[in-house]
Protein backbone atom coordinates (compact mmCIF):
# COMPACT_ATOMS: atom_id res chain seq x y z
CA UNK A 1 0.00 0.00 0.00
CA UNK A 2 2.99 2.29 -0.30
CA UNK A 3 3.76 4.44 -3.33
CA UNK A 4 7.31 3.97 -4.55
CA UNK A 5 9.05 5.80 -7.36
CA UNK A 6 9.51 3.80 -10.57
CA UNK A 7 12.85 2.12 -11.17
CA UNK A 8 13.93 1.38 -14.76
CA UNK A 9 15.06 -2.23 -14.27
CA UNK A 10 11.87 -3.35 -12.58
CA UNK A 11 9.72 -1.32 -14.98
CA UNK A 12 11.32 -3.03 -17.99
CA UNK A 13 11.03 -6.49 -16.42
CA UNK A 14 7.38 -5.88 -15.53
CA UNK A 15 6.62 -4.69 -19.05
CA UNK A 16 8.29 -7.83 -20.42
CA UNK A 17 6.06 -9.93 -18.17
CA UNK A 18 2.98 -7.99 -19.30
CA UNK A 19 3.80 -8.11 -23.01
CA UNK A 20 0.45 -9.69 -23.84
CA UNK A 21 -1.24 -6.49 -22.59
CA UNK A 22 0.80 -3.97 -24.58
CA UNK A 23 -2.14 -1.78 -25.53
CA UNK A 24 -3.35 -1.31 -21.96
CA UNK A 25 -3.14 2.33 -20.86
CA UNK A 26 -1.15 1.44 -17.73
CA UNK A 27 1.44 -0.39 -19.81
CA UNK A 28 1.74 2.48 -22.26
CA UNK A 29 2.26 4.92 -19.37
CA UNK A 30 4.87 2.61 -17.86
CA UNK A 31 6.63 2.38 -21.20
CA UNK A 32 6.82 6.17 -21.36
CA UNK A 33 8.14 6.25 -17.79
CA UNK A 34 10.83 3.76 -18.80
CA UNK A 35 11.86 5.92 -21.75
CA UNK A 36 12.08 8.96 -19.47
CA UNK A 37 14.06 7.09 -16.80
CA UNK A 38 16.63 5.98 -19.37
CA UNK A 39 17.60 9.60 -19.78
CA UNK A 40 19.02 9.40 -16.26
CA UNK A 41 20.24 5.83 -15.83
CA UNK A 42 22.82 4.28 -18.15
CA UNK A 43 23.87 1.17 -16.26
CA UNK A 44 24.54 -1.92 -18.32
CA UNK A 45 21.86 -3.94 -16.60
CA UNK A 46 19.23 -1.21 -16.96
CA UNK A 47 19.95 -0.62 -20.63
CA UNK A 48 19.97 -4.36 -21.36
CA UNK A 49 16.56 -4.91 -19.76
CA UNK A 50 15.26 -1.84 -21.60
CA UNK A 51 16.54 -3.15 -24.94
CA UNK A 52 14.84 -6.51 -24.41
CA UNK A 53 11.62 -4.71 -23.50
CA UNK A 54 11.90 -2.35 -26.48
CA UNK A 55 12.28 -5.28 -28.86
CA UNK A 56 9.06 -6.83 -27.56
CA UNK A 57 7.17 -3.54 -27.81
CA UNK A 58 8.53 -2.63 -31.24
CA UNK A 59 10.38 0.50 -30.12
CA UNK A 60 13.36 1.99 -31.89
CA UNK A 61 16.10 1.46 -29.34
CA UNK A 62 19.15 2.36 -31.44
CA UNK A 63 20.04 5.14 -28.99
CA UNK A 64 19.96 2.66 -26.11
CA UNK A 65 22.22 0.26 -28.04
CA UNK A 66 24.76 3.03 -28.40
CA UNK A 67 24.47 3.91 -24.72
CA UNK A 68 24.94 0.25 -23.78
CA UNK A 69 28.09 -0.02 -25.88
CA UNK A 70 29.42 3.20 -24.37
CA UNK A 71 28.64 1.97 -20.85
CA UNK A 72 30.60 -1.21 -21.53
CA UNK A 73 33.56 0.73 -22.94
CA UNK A 74 33.62 2.96 -19.85
CA UNK A 75 33.01 0.42 -17.09
CA UNK A 76 33.27 -3.10 -18.50
CA UNK A 77 30.04 -3.55 -16.54
CA UNK A 78 32.29 -3.81 -13.47
CA UNK A 79 32.92 -7.46 -14.43
CA UNK A 80 29.36 -8.40 -13.46
CA UNK A 81 28.50 -11.68 -15.17
CA UNK A 82 24.76 -10.97 -15.12
CA UNK A 83 25.25 -7.63 -16.89
CA UNK A 84 27.51 -9.20 -19.53
CA UNK A 85 25.08 -12.04 -20.24
CA UNK A 86 22.01 -9.83 -20.45
CA UNK A 87 23.83 -7.30 -22.65
CA UNK A 88 24.75 -10.06 -25.09
CA UNK A 89 21.12 -11.17 -25.22
CA UNK A 90 19.91 -7.60 -25.64
CA UNK A 91 22.29 -6.82 -28.50
CA UNK A 92 21.54 -9.91 -30.56
CA UNK A 93 18.96 -9.54 -33.30
CA UNK A 94 15.68 -11.16 -32.33
CA UNK A 95 16.73 -11.17 -28.67
CA UNK A 96 13.12 -10.58 -27.75
CA UNK A 97 12.36 -14.16 -28.74
CA UNK A 98 14.07 -15.27 -25.53
CA UNK A 99 11.42 -13.36 -23.56
CA UNK A 100 8.38 -13.80 -25.79
CA UNK A 101 5.49 -15.62 -24.17
PDB file of N, CA, C and O in Angstrom, residues 51-91:
ATOM      1  N   UNK A  51      16.438  -2.703 -23.557  1.00  0.00           N
ATOM      2  CA  UNK A  51      16.544  -3.150 -24.945  1.00  0.00           C
ATOM      3  C   UNK A  51      15.686  -4.383 -25.193  1.00  0.00           C
ATOM      4  O   UNK A  51      15.019  -4.482 -26.231  1.00  0.00           O
ATOM      5  N   UNK A  52      15.688  -5.316 -24.256  1.00  0.00           N
ATOM      6  CA  UNK A  52      14.844  -6.506 -24.410  1.00  0.00           C
ATOM      7  C   UNK A  52      13.365  -6.112 -24.426  1.00  0.00           C
ATOM      8  O   UNK A  52      12.586  -6.616 -25.231  1.00  0.00           O
ATOM      9  N   UNK A  53      12.996  -5.205 -23.555  1.00  0.00           N
ATOM     10  CA  UNK A  53      11.619  -4.712 -23.503  1.00  0.00           C
ATOM     11  C   UNK A  53      11.265  -3.985 -24.796  1.00  0.00           C
ATOM     12  O   UNK A  53      10.201  -4.206 -25.379  1.00  0.00           O
ATOM     13  N   UNK A  54      12.147  -3.125 -25.258  1.00  0.00           N
ATOM     14  CA  UNK A  54      11.897  -2.350 -26.478  1.00  0.00           C
ATOM     15  C   UNK A  54      11.685  -3.263 -27.679  1.00  0.00           C
ATOM     16  O   UNK A  54      10.820  -2.996 -28.525  1.00  0.00           O
ATOM     17  N   UNK A  55      12.439  -4.344 -27.742  1.00  0.00           N
ATOM     18  CA  UNK A  55      12.284  -5.281 -28.861  1.00  0.00           C
ATOM     19  C   UNK A  55      10.892  -5.907 -28.852  1.00  0.00           C
ATOM     20  O   UNK A  55      10.270  -6.065 -29.902  1.00  0.00           O
ATOM     21  N   UNK A  56      10.394  -6.233 -27.670  1.00  0.00           N
ATOM     22  CA  UNK A  56       9.057  -6.829 -27.564  1.00  0.00           C
ATOM     23  C   UNK A  56       7.953  -5.837 -27.894  1.00  0.00           C
ATOM     24  O   UNK A  56       6.901  -6.219 -28.401  1.00  0.00           O
ATOM     25  N   UNK A  57       8.190  -4.574 -27.595  1.00  0.00           N
ATOM     26  CA  UNK A  57       7.168  -3.542 -27.808  1.00  0.00           C
ATOM     27  C   UNK A  57       7.352  -2.796 -29.131  1.00  0.00           C
ATOM     28  O   UNK A  57       6.636  -1.854 -29.422  1.00  0.00           O
ATOM     29  N   UNK A  58       8.333  -3.223 -29.919  1.00  0.00           N
ATOM     30  CA  UNK A  58       8.532  -2.628 -31.235  1.00  0.00           C
ATOM     31  C   UNK A  58       9.055  -1.210 -31.227  1.00  0.00           C
ATOM     32  O   UNK A  58       8.783  -0.440 -32.144  1.00  0.00           O
ATOM     33  N   UNK A  59       9.814  -0.848 -30.207  1.00  0.00           N
ATOM     34  CA  UNK A  59      10.377   0.503 -30.120  1.00  0.00           C
ATOM     35  C   UNK A  59      11.720   0.586 -30.822  1.00  0.00           C
ATOM     36  O   UNK A  59      12.475  -0.386 -30.839  1.00  0.00           O
ATOM     37  N   UNK A  60      12.023   1.744 -31.353  1.00  0.00           N
ATOM     38  CA  UNK A  60      13.362   1.989 -31.888  1.00  0.00           C
ATOM     39  C   UNK A  60      14.285   2.242 -30.700  1.00  0.00           C
ATOM     40  O   UNK A  60      14.119   3.229 -29.984  1.00  0.00           O
ATOM     41  N   UNK A  61      15.222   1.360 -30.502  1.00  0.00           N
ATOM     42  CA  UNK A  61      16.099   1.465 -29.341  1.00  0.00           C
ATOM     43  C   UNK A  61      17.556   1.649 -29.761  1.00  0.00           C
ATOM     44  O   UNK A  61      18.469   1.325 -29.007  1.00  0.00           O
ATOM     45  N   UNK A  62      17.771   2.196 -30.951  1.00  0.00           N
ATOM     46  CA  UNK A  62      19.147   2.360 -31.435  1.00  0.00           C
ATOM     47  C   UNK A  62      19.968   3.255 -30.501  1.00  0.00           C
ATOM     48  O   UNK A  62      21.153   2.998 -30.273  1.00  0.00           O
ATOM     49  N   UNK A  63      19.331   4.263 -29.933  1.00  0.00           N
ATOM     50  CA  UNK A  63      20.042   5.145 -28.992  1.00  0.00           C
ATOM     51  C   UNK A  63      20.483   4.348 -27.762  1.00  0.00           C
ATOM     52  O   UNK A  63      21.594   4.521 -27.265  1.00  0.00           O
ATOM     53  N   UNK A  64      19.628   3.462 -27.282  1.00  0.00           N
ATOM     54  CA  UNK A  64      19.963   2.663 -26.106  1.00  0.00           C
ATOM     55  C   UNK A  64      21.084   1.674 -26.410  1.00  0.00           C
ATOM     56  O   UNK A  64      21.903   1.387 -25.555  1.00  0.00           O
ATOM     57  N   UNK A  65      21.122   1.152 -27.642  1.00  0.00           N
ATOM     58  CA  UNK A  65      22.218   0.259 -28.036  1.00  0.00           C
ATOM     59  C   UNK A  65      23.550   0.999 -27.955  1.00  0.00           C
ATOM     60  O   UNK A  65      24.534   0.474 -27.459  1.00  0.00           O
ATOM     61  N   UNK A  66      23.549   2.218 -28.456  1.00  0.00           N
ATOM     62  CA  UNK A  66      24.758   3.031 -28.404  1.00  0.00           C
ATOM     63  C   UNK A  66      25.157   3.313 -26.963  1.00  0.00           C
ATOM     64  O   UNK A  66      26.338   3.203 -26.602  1.00  0.00           O
ATOM     65  N   UNK A  67      24.179   3.651 -26.132  1.00  0.00           N
ATOM     66  CA  UNK A  67      24.469   3.910 -24.716  1.00  0.00           C
ATOM     67  C   UNK A  67      25.009   2.663 -24.025  1.00  0.00           C
ATOM     68  O   UNK A  67      25.918   2.754 -23.185  1.00  0.00           O
ATOM     69  N   UNK A  68      24.473   1.501 -24.380  1.00  0.00           N
ATOM     70  CA  UNK A  68      24.942   0.251 -23.777  1.00  0.00           C
ATOM     71  C   UNK A  68      26.388  -0.025 -24.164  1.00  0.00           C
ATOM     72  O   UNK A  68      27.209  -0.383 -23.319  1.00  0.00           O
ATOM     73  N   UNK A  69      26.713   0.174 -25.417  1.00  0.00           N
ATOM     74  CA  UNK A  69      28.087  -0.021 -25.881  1.00  0.00           C
ATOM     75  C   UNK A  69      29.029   0.947 -25.186  1.00  0.00           C
ATOM     76  O   UNK A  69      30.113   0.562 -24.734  1.00  0.00           O
ATOM     77  N   UNK A  70      28.607   2.188 -25.057  1.00  0.00           N
ATOM     78  CA  UNK A  70      29.417   3.195 -24.374  1.00  0.00           C
ATOM     79  C   UNK A  70      29.604   2.842 -22.903  1.00  0.00           C
ATOM     80  O   UNK A  70      30.710   2.974 -22.356  1.00  0.00           O
ATOM     81  N   UNK A  71      28.551   2.370 -22.260  1.00  0.00           N
ATOM     82  CA  UNK A  71      28.644   1.971 -20.852  1.00  0.00           C
ATOM     83  C   UNK A  71      29.663   0.845 -20.684  1.00  0.00           C
ATOM     84  O   UNK A  71      30.468   0.853 -19.743  1.00  0.00           O
ATOM     85  N   UNK A  72      29.640  -0.099 -21.609  1.00  0.00           N
ATOM     86  CA  UNK A  72      30.605  -1.206 -21.526  1.00  0.00           C
ATOM     87  C   UNK A  72      32.032  -0.692 -21.720  1.00  0.00           C
ATOM     88  O   UNK A  72      32.943  -1.088 -20.987  1.00  0.00           O
ATOM     89  N   UNK A  73      32.221   0.185 -22.687  1.00  0.00           N
ATOM     90  CA  UNK A  73      33.558   0.731 -22.941  1.00  0.00           C
ATOM     91  C   UNK A  73      34.092   1.486 -21.726  1.00  0.00           C
ATOM     92  O   UNK A  73      35.280   1.444 -21.436  1.00  0.00           O
ATOM     93  N   UNK A  74      33.198   2.174 -21.010  1.00  0.00           N
ATOM     94  CA  UNK A  74      33.621   2.964 -19.849  1.00  0.00           C
ATOM     95  C   UNK A  74      33.853   2.116 -18.602  1.00  0.00           C
ATOM     96  O   UNK A  74      34.777   2.372 -17.835  1.00  0.00           O
ATOM     97  N   UNK A  75      32.979   1.130 -18.376  1.00  0.00           N
ATOM     98  CA  UNK A  75      33.014   0.420 -17.091  1.00  0.00           C
ATOM     99  C   UNK A  75      33.298  -1.069 -17.184  1.00  0.00           C
ATOM    100  O   UNK A  75      33.594  -1.695 -16.166  1.00  0.00           O
ATOM    101  N   UNK A  76      33.163  -1.643 -18.383  1.00  0.00           N
ATOM    102  CA  UNK A  76      33.275  -3.101 -18.497  1.00  0.00           C
ATOM    103  C   UNK A  76      32.207  -3.800 -17.675  1.00  0.00           C
ATOM    104  O   UNK A  76      32.361  -4.960 -17.311  1.00  0.00           O
ATOM    105  N   UNK A  77      31.135  -3.066 -17.388  1.00  0.00           N
ATOM    106  CA  UNK A  77      30.036  -3.550 -16.538  1.00  0.00           C
ATOM    107  C   UNK A  77      30.548  -4.038 -15.180  1.00  0.00           C
ATOM    108  O   UNK A  77      29.951  -4.898 -14.543  1.00  0.00           O
ATOM    109  N   UNK A  78      31.685  -3.487 -14.772  1.00  0.00           N
ATOM    110  CA  UNK A  78      32.285  -3.811 -13.472  1.00  0.00           C
ATOM    111  C   UNK A  78      32.475  -5.324 -13.296  1.00  0.00           C
ATOM    112  O   UNK A  78      32.397  -5.850 -12.192  1.00  0.00           O
ATOM    113  N   UNK A  79      32.711  -6.002 -14.414  1.00  0.00           N
ATOM    114  CA  UNK A  79      32.924  -7.460 -14.433  1.00  0.00           C
ATOM    115  C   UNK A  79      31.764  -8.252 -13.849  1.00  0.00           C
ATOM    116  O   UNK A  79      31.949  -9.352 -13.342  1.00  0.00           O
ATOM    117  N   UNK A  80      30.563  -7.703 -13.929  1.00  0.00           N
ATOM    118  CA  UNK A  80      29.359  -8.395 -13.461  1.00  0.00           C
ATOM    119  C   UNK A  80      28.898  -9.381 -14.532  1.00  0.00           C
ATOM    120  O   UNK A  80      28.520  -8.978 -15.634  1.00  0.00           O
ATOM    121  N   UNK A  81      28.885 -10.647 -14.206  1.00  0.00           N
ATOM    122  CA  UNK A  81      28.497 -11.682 -15.166  1.00  0.00           C
ATOM    123  C   UNK A  81      27.070 -11.481 -15.652  1.00  0.00           C
ATOM    124  O   UNK A  81      26.783 -11.616 -16.848  1.00  0.00           O
ATOM    125  N   UNK A  82      26.166 -11.154 -14.746  1.00  0.00           N
ATOM    126  CA  UNK A  82      24.755 -10.968 -15.121  1.00  0.00           C
ATOM    127  C   UNK A  82      24.610  -9.844 -16.143  1.00  0.00           C
ATOM    128  O   UNK A  82      23.873  -9.984 -17.122  1.00  0.00           O
ATOM    129  N   UNK A  83      25.328  -8.755 -15.956  1.00  0.00           N
ATOM    130  CA  UNK A  83      25.251  -7.631 -16.894  1.00  0.00           C
ATOM    131  C   UNK A  83      25.815  -8.019 -18.254  1.00  0.00           C
ATOM    132  O   UNK A  83      25.251  -7.660 -19.290  1.00  0.00           O
ATOM    133  N   UNK A  84      26.927  -8.747 -18.266  1.00  0.00           N
ATOM    134  CA  UNK A  84      27.511  -9.199 -19.535  1.00  0.00           C
ATOM    135  C   UNK A  84      26.535 -10.111 -20.289  1.00  0.00           C
ATOM    136  O   UNK A  84      26.312  -9.938 -21.489  1.00  0.00           O
ATOM    137  N   UNK A  85      25.977 -11.066 -19.594  1.00  0.00           N
ATOM    138  CA  UNK A  85      25.080 -12.041 -20.237  1.00  0.00           C
ATOM    139  C   UNK A  85      23.832 -11.358 -20.785  1.00  0.00           C
ATOM    140  O   UNK A  85      23.418 -11.615 -21.922  1.00  0.00           O
ATOM    141  N   UNK A  86      23.226 -10.499 -19.996  1.00  0.00           N
ATOM    142  CA  UNK A  86      22.009  -9.825 -20.448  1.00  0.00           C
ATOM    143  C   UNK A  86      22.308  -8.863 -21.596  1.00  0.00           C
ATOM    144  O   UNK A  86      21.519  -8.747 -22.532  1.00  0.00           O
ATOM    145  N   UNK A  87      23.448  -8.203 -21.559  1.00  0.00           N
ATOM    146  CA  UNK A  87      23.829  -7.299 -22.649  1.00  0.00           C
ATOM    147  C   UNK A  87      23.994  -8.071 -23.953  1.00  0.00           C
ATOM    148  O   UNK A  87      23.560  -7.615 -25.013  1.00  0.00           O
ATOM    149  N   UNK A  88      24.604  -9.243 -23.879  1.00  0.00           N
ATOM    150  CA  UNK A  88      24.749 -10.062 -25.087  1.00  0.00           C
ATOM    151  C   UNK A  88      23.391 -10.449 -25.647  1.00  0.00           C
ATOM    152  O   UNK A  88      23.158 -10.377 -26.850  1.00  0.00           O
ATOM    153  N   UNK A  89      22.479 -10.842 -24.767  1.00  0.00           N
ATOM    154  CA  UNK A  89      21.119 -11.169 -25.217  1.00  0.00           C
ATOM    155  C   UNK A  89      20.442  -9.953 -25.838  1.00  0.00           C
ATOM    156  O   UNK A  89      19.800 -10.050 -26.878  1.00  0.00           O
ATOM    157  N   UNK A  90      20.593  -8.820 -25.197  1.00  0.00           N
ATOM    158  CA  UNK A  90      19.912  -7.600 -25.639  1.00  0.00           C
ATOM    159  C   UNK A  90      20.427  -7.099 -26.981  1.00  0.00           C
ATOM    160  O   UNK A  90      19.672  -6.511 -27.747  1.00  0.00           O
ATOM    161  N   UNK A  91      21.697  -7.346 -27.271  1.00  0.00           N
ATOM    162  CA  UNK A  91      22.290  -6.819 -28.498  1.00  0.00           C
ATOM    163  C   UNK A  91      22.136  -7.737 -29.699  1.00  0.00           C
ATOM    164  O   UNK A  91      22.387  -7.335 -30.826  1.00  0.00           O
TER     165      UNK A  91
END
